[in-house]
Coordinates of C-alpha atoms in Angstrom, one line a residue:
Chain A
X15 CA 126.2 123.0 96.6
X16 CA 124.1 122.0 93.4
X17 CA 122.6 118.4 93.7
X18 CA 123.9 117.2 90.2
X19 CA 122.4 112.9 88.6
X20 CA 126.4 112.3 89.1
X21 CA 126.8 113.7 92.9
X22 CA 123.7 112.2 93.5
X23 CA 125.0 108.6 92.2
X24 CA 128.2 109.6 94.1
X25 CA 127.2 110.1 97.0
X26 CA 124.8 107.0 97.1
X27 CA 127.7 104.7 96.0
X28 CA 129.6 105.9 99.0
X29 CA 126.6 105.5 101.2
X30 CA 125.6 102.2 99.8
X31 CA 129.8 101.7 100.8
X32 CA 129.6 101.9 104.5
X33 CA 126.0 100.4 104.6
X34 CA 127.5 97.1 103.4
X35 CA 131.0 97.4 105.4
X36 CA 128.5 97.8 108.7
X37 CA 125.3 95.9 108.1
X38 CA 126.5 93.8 111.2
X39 CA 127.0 96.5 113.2
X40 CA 123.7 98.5 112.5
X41 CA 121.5 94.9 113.3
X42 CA 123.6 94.4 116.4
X43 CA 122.4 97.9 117.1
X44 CA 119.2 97.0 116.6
X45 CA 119.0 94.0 118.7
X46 CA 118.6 95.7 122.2
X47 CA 116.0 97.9 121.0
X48 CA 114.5 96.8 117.8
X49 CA 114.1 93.5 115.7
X50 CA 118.1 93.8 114.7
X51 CA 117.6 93.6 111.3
X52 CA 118.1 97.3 110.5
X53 CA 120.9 96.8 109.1
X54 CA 120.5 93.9 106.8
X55 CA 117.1 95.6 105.6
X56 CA 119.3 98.9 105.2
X57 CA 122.0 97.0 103.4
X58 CA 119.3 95.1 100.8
X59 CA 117.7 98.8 99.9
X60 CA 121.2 100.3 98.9
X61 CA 122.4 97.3 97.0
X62 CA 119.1 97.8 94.9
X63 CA 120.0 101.9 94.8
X64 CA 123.3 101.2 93.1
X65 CA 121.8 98.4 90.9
X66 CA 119.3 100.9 89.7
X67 CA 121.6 103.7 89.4
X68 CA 124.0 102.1 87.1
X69 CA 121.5 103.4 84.4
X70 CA 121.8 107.1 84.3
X71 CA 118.3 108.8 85.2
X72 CA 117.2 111.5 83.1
X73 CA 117.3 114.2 85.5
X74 CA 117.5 114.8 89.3
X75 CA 114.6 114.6 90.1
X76 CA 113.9 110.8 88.2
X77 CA 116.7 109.9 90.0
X78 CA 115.6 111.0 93.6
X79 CA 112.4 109.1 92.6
X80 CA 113.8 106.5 91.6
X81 CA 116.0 106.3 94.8
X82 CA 113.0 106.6 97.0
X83 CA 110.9 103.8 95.0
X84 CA 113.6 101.8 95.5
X85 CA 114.1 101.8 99.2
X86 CA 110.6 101.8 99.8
X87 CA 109.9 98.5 97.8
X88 CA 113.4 96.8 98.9
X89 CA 113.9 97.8 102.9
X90 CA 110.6 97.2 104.6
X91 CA 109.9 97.9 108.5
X92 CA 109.6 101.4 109.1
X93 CA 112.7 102.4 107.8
X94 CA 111.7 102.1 104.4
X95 CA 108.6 104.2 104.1
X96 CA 110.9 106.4 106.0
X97 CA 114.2 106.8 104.3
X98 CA 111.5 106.2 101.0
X99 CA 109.9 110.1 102.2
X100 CA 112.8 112.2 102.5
X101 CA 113.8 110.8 99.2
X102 CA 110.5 111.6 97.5
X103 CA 109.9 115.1 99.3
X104 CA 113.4 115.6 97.9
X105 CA 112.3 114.2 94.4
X106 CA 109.0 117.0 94.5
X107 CA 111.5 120.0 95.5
X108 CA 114.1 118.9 92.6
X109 CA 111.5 120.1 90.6
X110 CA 112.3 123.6 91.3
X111 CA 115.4 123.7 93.3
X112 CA 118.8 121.7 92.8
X113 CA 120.4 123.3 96.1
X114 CA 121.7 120.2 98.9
X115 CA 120.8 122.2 101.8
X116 CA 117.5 123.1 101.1
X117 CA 116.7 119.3 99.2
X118 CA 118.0 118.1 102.9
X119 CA 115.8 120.1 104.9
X120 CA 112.6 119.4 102.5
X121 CA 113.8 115.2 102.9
X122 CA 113.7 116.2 106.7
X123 CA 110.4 117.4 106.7
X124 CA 108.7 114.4 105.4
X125 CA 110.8 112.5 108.1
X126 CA 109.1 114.5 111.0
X127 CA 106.0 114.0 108.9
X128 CA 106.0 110.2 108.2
X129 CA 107.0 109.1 111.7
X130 CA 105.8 111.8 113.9
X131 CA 108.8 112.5 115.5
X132 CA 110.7 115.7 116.9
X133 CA 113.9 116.3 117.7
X134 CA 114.8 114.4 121.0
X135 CA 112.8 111.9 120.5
X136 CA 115.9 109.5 119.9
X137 CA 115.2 108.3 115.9
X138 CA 117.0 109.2 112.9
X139 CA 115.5 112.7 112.6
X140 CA 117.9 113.6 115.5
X141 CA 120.7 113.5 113.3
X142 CA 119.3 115.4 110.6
X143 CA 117.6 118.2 112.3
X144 CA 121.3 118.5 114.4
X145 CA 123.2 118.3 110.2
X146 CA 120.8 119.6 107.5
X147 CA 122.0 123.6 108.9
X148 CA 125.4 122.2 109.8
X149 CA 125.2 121.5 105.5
X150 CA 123.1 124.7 105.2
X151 CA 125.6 126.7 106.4
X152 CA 128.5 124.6 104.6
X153 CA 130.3 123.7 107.8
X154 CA 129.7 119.8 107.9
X155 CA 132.3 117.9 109.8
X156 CA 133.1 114.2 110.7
X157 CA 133.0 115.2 114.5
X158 CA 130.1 116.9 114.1
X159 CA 128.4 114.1 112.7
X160 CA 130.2 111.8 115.2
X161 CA 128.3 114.3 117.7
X162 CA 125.3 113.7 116.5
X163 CA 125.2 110.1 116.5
X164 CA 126.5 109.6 119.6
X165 CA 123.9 112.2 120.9
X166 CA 121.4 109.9 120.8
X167 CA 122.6 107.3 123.1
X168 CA 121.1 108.8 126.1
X169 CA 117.9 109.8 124.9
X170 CA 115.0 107.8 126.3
X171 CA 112.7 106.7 122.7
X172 CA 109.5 108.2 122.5
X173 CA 108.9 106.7 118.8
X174 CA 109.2 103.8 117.0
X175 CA 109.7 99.9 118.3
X176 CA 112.0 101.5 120.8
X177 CA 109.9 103.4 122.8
X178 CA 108.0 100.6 124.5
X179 CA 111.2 100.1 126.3
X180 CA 111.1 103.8 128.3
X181 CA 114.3 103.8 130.5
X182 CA 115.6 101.2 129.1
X183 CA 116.2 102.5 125.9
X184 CA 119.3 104.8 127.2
X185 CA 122.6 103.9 126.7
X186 CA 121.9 102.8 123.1
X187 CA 122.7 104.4 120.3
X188 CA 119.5 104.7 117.9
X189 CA 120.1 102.8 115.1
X190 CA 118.4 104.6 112.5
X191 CA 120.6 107.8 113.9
X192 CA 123.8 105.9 112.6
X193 CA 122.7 104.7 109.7
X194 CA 121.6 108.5 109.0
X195 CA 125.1 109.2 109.9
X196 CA 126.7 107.0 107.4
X197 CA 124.3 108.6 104.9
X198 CA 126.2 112.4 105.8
X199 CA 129.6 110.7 106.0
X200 CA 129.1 109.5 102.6
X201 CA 128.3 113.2 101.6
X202 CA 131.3 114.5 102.9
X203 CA 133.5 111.7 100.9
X204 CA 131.6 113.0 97.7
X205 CA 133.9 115.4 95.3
X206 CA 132.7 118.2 94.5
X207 CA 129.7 118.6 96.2
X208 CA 130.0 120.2 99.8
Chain B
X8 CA 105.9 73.8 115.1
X9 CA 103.7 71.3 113.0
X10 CA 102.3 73.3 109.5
X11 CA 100.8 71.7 106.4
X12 CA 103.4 74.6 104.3
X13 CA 106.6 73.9 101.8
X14 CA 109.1 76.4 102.8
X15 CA 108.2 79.2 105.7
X16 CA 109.8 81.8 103.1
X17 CA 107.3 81.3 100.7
X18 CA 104.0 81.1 102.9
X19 CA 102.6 84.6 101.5
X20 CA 102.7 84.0 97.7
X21 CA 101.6 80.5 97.8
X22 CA 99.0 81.3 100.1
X23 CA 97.5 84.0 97.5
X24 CA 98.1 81.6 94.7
X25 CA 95.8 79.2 96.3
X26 CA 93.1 81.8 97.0
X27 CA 92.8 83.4 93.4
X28 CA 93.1 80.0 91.7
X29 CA 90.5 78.3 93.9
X30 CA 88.0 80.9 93.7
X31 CA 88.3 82.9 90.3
X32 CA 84.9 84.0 90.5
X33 CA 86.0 86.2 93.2
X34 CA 89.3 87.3 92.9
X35 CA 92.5 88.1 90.6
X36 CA 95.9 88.9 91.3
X37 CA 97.6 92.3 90.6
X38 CA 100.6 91.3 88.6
X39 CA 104.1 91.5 90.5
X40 CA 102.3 92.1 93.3
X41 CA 100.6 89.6 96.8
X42 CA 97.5 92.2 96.2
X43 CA 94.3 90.8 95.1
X44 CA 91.4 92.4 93.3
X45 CA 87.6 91.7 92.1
X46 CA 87.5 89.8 89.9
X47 CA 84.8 91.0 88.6
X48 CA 86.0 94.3 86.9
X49 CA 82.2 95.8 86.3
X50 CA 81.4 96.0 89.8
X51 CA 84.0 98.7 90.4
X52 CA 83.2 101.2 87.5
X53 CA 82.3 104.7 88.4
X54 CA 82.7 103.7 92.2
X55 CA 85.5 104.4 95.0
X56 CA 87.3 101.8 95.8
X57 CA 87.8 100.3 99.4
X58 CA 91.5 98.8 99.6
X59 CA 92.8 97.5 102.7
X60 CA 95.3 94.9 103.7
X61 CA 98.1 94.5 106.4
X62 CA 100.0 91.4 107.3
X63 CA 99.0 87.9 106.5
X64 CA 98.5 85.4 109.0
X65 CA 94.4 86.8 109.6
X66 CA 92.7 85.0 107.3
X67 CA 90.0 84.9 105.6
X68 CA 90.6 89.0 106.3
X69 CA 91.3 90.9 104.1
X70 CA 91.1 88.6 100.7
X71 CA 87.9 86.6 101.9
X72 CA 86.1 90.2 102.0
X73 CA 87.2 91.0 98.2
X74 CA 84.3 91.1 96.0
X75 CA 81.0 93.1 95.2
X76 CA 79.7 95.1 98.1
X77 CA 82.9 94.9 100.4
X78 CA 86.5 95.6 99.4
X79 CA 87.9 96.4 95.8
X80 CA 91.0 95.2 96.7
X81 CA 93.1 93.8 99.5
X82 CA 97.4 93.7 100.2
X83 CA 99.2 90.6 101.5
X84 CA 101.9 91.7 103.8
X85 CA 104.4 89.1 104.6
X86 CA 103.3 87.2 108.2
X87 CA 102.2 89.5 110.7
X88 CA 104.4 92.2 108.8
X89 CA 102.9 95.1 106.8
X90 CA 102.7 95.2 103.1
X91 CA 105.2 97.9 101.3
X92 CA 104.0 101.2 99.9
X93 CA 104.7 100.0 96.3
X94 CA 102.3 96.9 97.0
X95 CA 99.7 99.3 98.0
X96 CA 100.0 101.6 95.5
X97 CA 99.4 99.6 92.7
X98 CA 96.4 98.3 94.3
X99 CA 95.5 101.7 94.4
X100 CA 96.1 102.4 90.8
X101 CA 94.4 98.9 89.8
X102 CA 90.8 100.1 91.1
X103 CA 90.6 103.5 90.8
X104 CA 88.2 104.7 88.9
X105 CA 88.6 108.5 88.6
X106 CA 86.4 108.7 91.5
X107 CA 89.0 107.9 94.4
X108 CA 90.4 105.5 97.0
X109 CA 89.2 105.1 100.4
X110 CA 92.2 103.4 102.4
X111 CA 91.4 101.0 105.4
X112 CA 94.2 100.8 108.4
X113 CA 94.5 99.2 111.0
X114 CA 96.2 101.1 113.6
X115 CA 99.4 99.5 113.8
X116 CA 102.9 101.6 113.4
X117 CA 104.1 99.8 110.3
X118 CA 100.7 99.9 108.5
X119 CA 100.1 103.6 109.4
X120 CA 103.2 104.3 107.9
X121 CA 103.2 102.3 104.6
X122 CA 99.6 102.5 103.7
X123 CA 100.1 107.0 104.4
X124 CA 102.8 106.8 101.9
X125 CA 101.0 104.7 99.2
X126 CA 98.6 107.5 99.9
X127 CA 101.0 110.4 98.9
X128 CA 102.4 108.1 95.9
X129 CA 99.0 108.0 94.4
X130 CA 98.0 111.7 95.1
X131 CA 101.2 112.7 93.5
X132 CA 99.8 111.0 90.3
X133 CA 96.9 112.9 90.7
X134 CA 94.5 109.8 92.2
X135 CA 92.3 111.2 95.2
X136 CA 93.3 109.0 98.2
X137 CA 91.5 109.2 102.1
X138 CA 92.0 106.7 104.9
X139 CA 90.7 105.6 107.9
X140 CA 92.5 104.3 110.8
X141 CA 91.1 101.4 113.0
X142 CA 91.4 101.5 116.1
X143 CA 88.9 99.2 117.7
X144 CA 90.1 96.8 120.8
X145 CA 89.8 98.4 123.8
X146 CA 92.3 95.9 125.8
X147 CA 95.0 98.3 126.3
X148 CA 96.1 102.4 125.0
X149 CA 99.6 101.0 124.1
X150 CA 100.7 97.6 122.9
X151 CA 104.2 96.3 121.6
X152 CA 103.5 96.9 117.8
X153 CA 101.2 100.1 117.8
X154 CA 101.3 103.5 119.5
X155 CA 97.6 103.9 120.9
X156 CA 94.7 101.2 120.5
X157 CA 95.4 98.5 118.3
X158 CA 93.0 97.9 115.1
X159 CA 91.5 94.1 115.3
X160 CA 88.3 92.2 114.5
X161 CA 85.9 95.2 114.1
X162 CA 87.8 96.3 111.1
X163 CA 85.5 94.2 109.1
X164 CA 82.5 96.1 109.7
X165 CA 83.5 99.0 109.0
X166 CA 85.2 97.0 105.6
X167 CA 81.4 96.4 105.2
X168 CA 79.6 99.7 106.1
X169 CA 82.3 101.4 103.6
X170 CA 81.9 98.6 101.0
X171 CA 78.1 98.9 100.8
X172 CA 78.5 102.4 100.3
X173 CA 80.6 102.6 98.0
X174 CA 78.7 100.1 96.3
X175 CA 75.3 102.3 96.7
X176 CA 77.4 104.9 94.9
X177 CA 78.3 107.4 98.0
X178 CA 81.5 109.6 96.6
X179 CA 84.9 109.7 97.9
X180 CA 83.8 112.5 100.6
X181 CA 80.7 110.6 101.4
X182 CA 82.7 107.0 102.3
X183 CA 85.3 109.0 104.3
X184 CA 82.6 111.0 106.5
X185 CA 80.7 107.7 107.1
X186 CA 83.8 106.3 108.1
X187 CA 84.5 109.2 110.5
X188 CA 81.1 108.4 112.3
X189 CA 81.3 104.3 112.6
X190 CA 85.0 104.3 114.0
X191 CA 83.9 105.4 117.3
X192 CA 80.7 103.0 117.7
X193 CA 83.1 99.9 116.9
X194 CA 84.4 97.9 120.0
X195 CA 86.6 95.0 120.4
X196 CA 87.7 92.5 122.9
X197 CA 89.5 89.2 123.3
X198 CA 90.4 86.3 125.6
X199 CA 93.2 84.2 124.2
X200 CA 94.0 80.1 125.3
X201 CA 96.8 80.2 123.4
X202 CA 99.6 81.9 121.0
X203 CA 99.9 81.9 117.3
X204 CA 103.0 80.1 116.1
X205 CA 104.7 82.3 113.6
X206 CA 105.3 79.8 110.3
X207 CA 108.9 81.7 109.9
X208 CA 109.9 82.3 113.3
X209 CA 108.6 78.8 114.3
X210 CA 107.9 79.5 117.8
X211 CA 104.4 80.9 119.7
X212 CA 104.1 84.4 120.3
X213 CA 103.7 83.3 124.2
X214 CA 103.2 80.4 126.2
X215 CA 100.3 80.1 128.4
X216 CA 100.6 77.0 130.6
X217 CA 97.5 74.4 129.7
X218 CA 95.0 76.1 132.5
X219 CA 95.9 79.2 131.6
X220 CA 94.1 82.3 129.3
X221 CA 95.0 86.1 128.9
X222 CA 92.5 88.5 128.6
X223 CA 92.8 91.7 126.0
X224 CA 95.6 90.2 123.9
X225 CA 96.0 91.6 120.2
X226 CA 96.1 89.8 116.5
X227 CA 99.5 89.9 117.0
X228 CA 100.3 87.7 120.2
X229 CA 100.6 90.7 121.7
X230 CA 100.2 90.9 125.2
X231 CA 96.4 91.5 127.2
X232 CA 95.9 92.9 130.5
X233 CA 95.3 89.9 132.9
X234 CA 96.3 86.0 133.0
X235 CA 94.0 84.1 135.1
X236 CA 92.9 80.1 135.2
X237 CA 90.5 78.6 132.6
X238 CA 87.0 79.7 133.3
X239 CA 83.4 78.1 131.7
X240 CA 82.4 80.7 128.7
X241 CA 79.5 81.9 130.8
X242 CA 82.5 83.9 132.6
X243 CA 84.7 84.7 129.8
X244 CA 81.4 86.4 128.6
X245 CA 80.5 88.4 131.6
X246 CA 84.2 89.1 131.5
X247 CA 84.2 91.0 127.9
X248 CA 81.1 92.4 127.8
X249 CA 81.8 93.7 131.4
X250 CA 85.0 95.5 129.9
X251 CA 82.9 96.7 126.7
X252 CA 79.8 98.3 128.8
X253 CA 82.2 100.8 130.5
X254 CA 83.5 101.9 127.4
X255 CA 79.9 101.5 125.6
X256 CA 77.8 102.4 127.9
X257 CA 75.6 99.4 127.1
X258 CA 71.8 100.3 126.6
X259 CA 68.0 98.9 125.9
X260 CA 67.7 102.1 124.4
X261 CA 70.4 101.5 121.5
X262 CA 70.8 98.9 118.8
X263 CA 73.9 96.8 118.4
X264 CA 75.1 94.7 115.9
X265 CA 77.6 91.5 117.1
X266 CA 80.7 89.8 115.5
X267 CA 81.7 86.5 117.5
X268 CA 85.3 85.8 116.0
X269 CA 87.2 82.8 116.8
X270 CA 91.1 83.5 116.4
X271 CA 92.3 80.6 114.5
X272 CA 92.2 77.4 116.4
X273 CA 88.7 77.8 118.3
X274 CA 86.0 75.5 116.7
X275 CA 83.2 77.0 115.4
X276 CA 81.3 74.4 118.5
X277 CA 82.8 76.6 120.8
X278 CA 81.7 79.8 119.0
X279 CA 78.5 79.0 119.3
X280 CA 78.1 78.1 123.0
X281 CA 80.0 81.3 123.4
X282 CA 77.7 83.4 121.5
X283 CA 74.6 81.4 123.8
X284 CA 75.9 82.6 127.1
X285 CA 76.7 86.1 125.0
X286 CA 72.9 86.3 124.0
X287 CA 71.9 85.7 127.5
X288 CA 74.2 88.0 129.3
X289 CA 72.8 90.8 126.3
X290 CA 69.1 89.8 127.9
X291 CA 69.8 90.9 131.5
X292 CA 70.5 94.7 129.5
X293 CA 67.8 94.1 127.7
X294 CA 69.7 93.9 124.6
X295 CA 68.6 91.7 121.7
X296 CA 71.2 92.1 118.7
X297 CA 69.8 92.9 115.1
X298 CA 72.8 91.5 113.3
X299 CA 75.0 89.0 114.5
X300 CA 78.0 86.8 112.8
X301 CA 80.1 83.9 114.4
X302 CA 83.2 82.6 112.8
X303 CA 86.6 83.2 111.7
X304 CA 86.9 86.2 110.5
X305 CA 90.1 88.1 111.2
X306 CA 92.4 85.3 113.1
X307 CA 95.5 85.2 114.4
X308 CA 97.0 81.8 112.7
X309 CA 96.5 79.1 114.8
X310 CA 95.9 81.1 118.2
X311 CA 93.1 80.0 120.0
X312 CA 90.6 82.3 121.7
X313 CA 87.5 84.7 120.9
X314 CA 87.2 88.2 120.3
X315 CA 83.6 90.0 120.7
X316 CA 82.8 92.7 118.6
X317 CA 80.0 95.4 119.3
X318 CA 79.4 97.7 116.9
X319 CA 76.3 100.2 118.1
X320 CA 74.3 101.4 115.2
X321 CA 73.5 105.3 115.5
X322 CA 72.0 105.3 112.4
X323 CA 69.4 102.7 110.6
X324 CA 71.2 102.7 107.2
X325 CA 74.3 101.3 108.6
X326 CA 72.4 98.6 109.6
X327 CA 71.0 97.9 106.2
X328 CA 74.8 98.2 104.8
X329 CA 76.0 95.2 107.2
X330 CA 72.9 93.5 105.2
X331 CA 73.7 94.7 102.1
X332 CA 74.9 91.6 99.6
X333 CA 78.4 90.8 98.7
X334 CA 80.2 88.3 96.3
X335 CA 83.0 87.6 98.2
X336 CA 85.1 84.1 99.6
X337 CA 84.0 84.8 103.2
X338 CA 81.3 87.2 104.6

């Protein structure tokens, strides 16, 4: 499970792949509980990842930088500071270690640490902290993933824009959770690497 | 929605344009960026620099306070939206000095979150970076765009406490303690007459019918805690200063300095019979005010309304750091 400039590009191109095919569907995800333009910001950021990418960074850890520079300049909202940390606490572990699992769990880390959020709380780090062992332990599925998602729908939001709609929040799925899915679903799709 | 603008899009970089060309003296743009800087590069060397920012739409915060003795630099967000980490960042980089960056919030979510991770992008090129985060208006805990008390007019004396220290030469360490001790003598409350009218959204935050005014709302539009009919000043005064005594404690024994700041569209006429009745309703605590300001100073586009500012001063140097001078557009 070695991170590799070329499974890293991979696996970005396939991301940037379903962000574009979905970019409606994220914002109208948004629109009950957020600003719905998560998915137009989302889709902005990746097309600027790919653009960039075309030019092959030096190492893996340039590149993770380079990713996370990228969203955080291009997305806005929260989401880009946010996405923008877990690829820069990736970037700093690259340094040392080139293993997915453990670059994932350092990327979750500086999630929890940027937003302030736990598990349950209904954002994105939901779906990581339910994936980065399922990767760990090199059993990543499509259902589990589906899982995870779809986990998040009856959560009540305790962070972000969200959360200032309490009860009302439930029966939505989070859209920074799917969008997070898309991001494992595009690791799954990338050879060579899982 | 009636705006003397060219296309809503562009608002924020014309905007800064205007501002650096019409007052040179003062200020210069970092390049690629809407962040703004002294222009007057001597003033910052061997001192920390004081960088804030957040969206646009409050003007003449946080540009106007640029200059000598206040901020060393200051990020245009896009309308009422915060500026990204990138933008911040290089306005870090642009005025440090080897000595550090002291970062100015305002507690709103997105500014928390971009200015903390300008703040690890510079320390991971080795920059020493601290922040503060405002938290001043005592309206209500939660509001639409923040989680806990929302950062408004106040920020701008603390902008000047920490500018005139920096200025004095107080290190990184200093600036951040000094900022630890004002945040909890700054208060803020506001009574809004009506909404700002967001230039790309087109439409008011919220409508208030013509007799109408909402107490405690935020920079934003954001909502207060009551909605009552129009009342002379003399009431809207006892009103906020009512609301600020039970979290101040108001006392003879204690000295306060005062920021009267009109929104946007409140005439500076209005100001001023507002800051009469103030002065008298300070009297009956026996309070006489040993620094005062009235004007626009961190507004909310075109909303009109007033927010009160007390700041009490625990200690006799901050008051001579509110006097301290500055070379800035609007202090």
């Amino acid at each position: 499970m070695t991170l590799t400039v070329d499974t890293l590009t991979e696996w970005m191109n396939n991301f940037t792949a379903k962000i574009e095919l979905n970019q409606q569907f994220l914002s109208d995800l948004d629109t009950p509980i957020g600003d719905g333009d998560h998915g137009f910001n989302m889709n902005r950021g990746m097309q600027a990842v790919t653009q960039k990418l075309t030019e092959k960074p030096a190492s893996l850890m340039a590149a993770l930088k380079q990713i996370a520079m990228t969203l955080i300049s291009t997305v806005g909202g929260a989401s880009g500071p946010l996405y923008g940390t877990a690829f820069l606490e990736m970037a700093k572990k690259s340094d040392t270690i080139d293993d997915l699992g453990e670059l994932l769990e350092a990327g979750l880390a500086g999630l929890e640490k940027r937003g302030g959020a736990k598990p349950g709380d209904k954002t994105m780090v939901d779906v990581w902290a339910a994936l980065v062992p399922a990767v760990k332990s090199h059993d990543l599925t499509e259902s589990k993933i589906t899982a995870a998602v779809e986990a998040t729908k009856d959560l009540v939001a305790k962070k972000g824009r969200a959360s200032y709609l309490g009860e009302r929040s439930k029966g939505h799925v989070d859209p920074g959770s799917q969008s997070s899915g898309y991001l494992f679903e595009a690791l799954l799709e990338t050879k060579g690497l899982l | 929605m009636k705006k003397i603008i060219n296309d809503p899009v562009n608002v924020v970089r014309e905007m800064v344009a205007g501002m650096v060309r019409s007052y040179p003296q003062y200020l210069t743009k970092i390049p690629e960026t809407n962040a703004v800087m002294r222009a007057d590069r001597n003033s910052l060397a061997g001192k920390v620099g004081i960088v804030s920012g957040g969206g646009s739409g409050h003007e003449p915060t946080h540009a106007g306070f640029v200059g000598q003795g206040m901020l060393s630099a200051a990020v245009c967000g896009e309308v009422f939206t915060s500026p990204t980490p990138d933008q911040i960042y290089a306005a870090i980089k642009a005025v440090d000095q080897g000595q550090g960056v002291f970062l100015v919030v305002k507690n709103y979510s997105g500014d928390v979150m971009n200015f903390d991770m300008a703040k690890d992008l510079a320390q991971m090129d080795g920059i020493k970076v601290k922040s503060i985060v405002v938290d001043d208006d005592i309206a209500v805990e939660n509001s639409t765009f923040t989680q806990g008390r929302r950062g408004v007019a106040g920020t701008v004396f603390m902008h000047k406490v920490l500018g005139a220290a920096a200025q004095s030469g107080a290190s990184l360490d200093e600036v951040a303690t000094l900022a630890q001790k004002v945040l909890p003598c700054i208060k803020t409350i506001a009574v809004a007459l009506s909404a700002a009218t967001n230039p790309e959204t087109g439409k008011p935050g919220f409508v208030l019918s013509d007799d109408e005014i909402e107490f405690g709302v935020g920079i934003h539009s954001e909502p207060g805690y009551r909605r009552e009919t129009i009342k002379p000043a003399k009431e809207l005064v006892a009103e906020l200063v009512k609301q600020l005594d039970k979290q101040m404690q108001l006392s003879a024994q204690k000295k306060y300095a005062v920021l009267v700041n009109g929104m946007g569209a409140t005439p500076l006429m209005e100001q001023y019979i507002f800051s009469n009745d103030l002065l008298d309703k300070l009297q009956e605590y026996q309070i006489e005010p040993v620094f005062m300001k009235i004007g626009n100073y961190m507004t909310s586009l075109d909303m009109a309304g007033i927010s009160l500012t007390l700041f009490e001063l625990q200690d006799t140097q901050w008051l001579d750091y509110l006097q301290a001078p500055t070379k800035t557009i609007a202090w």
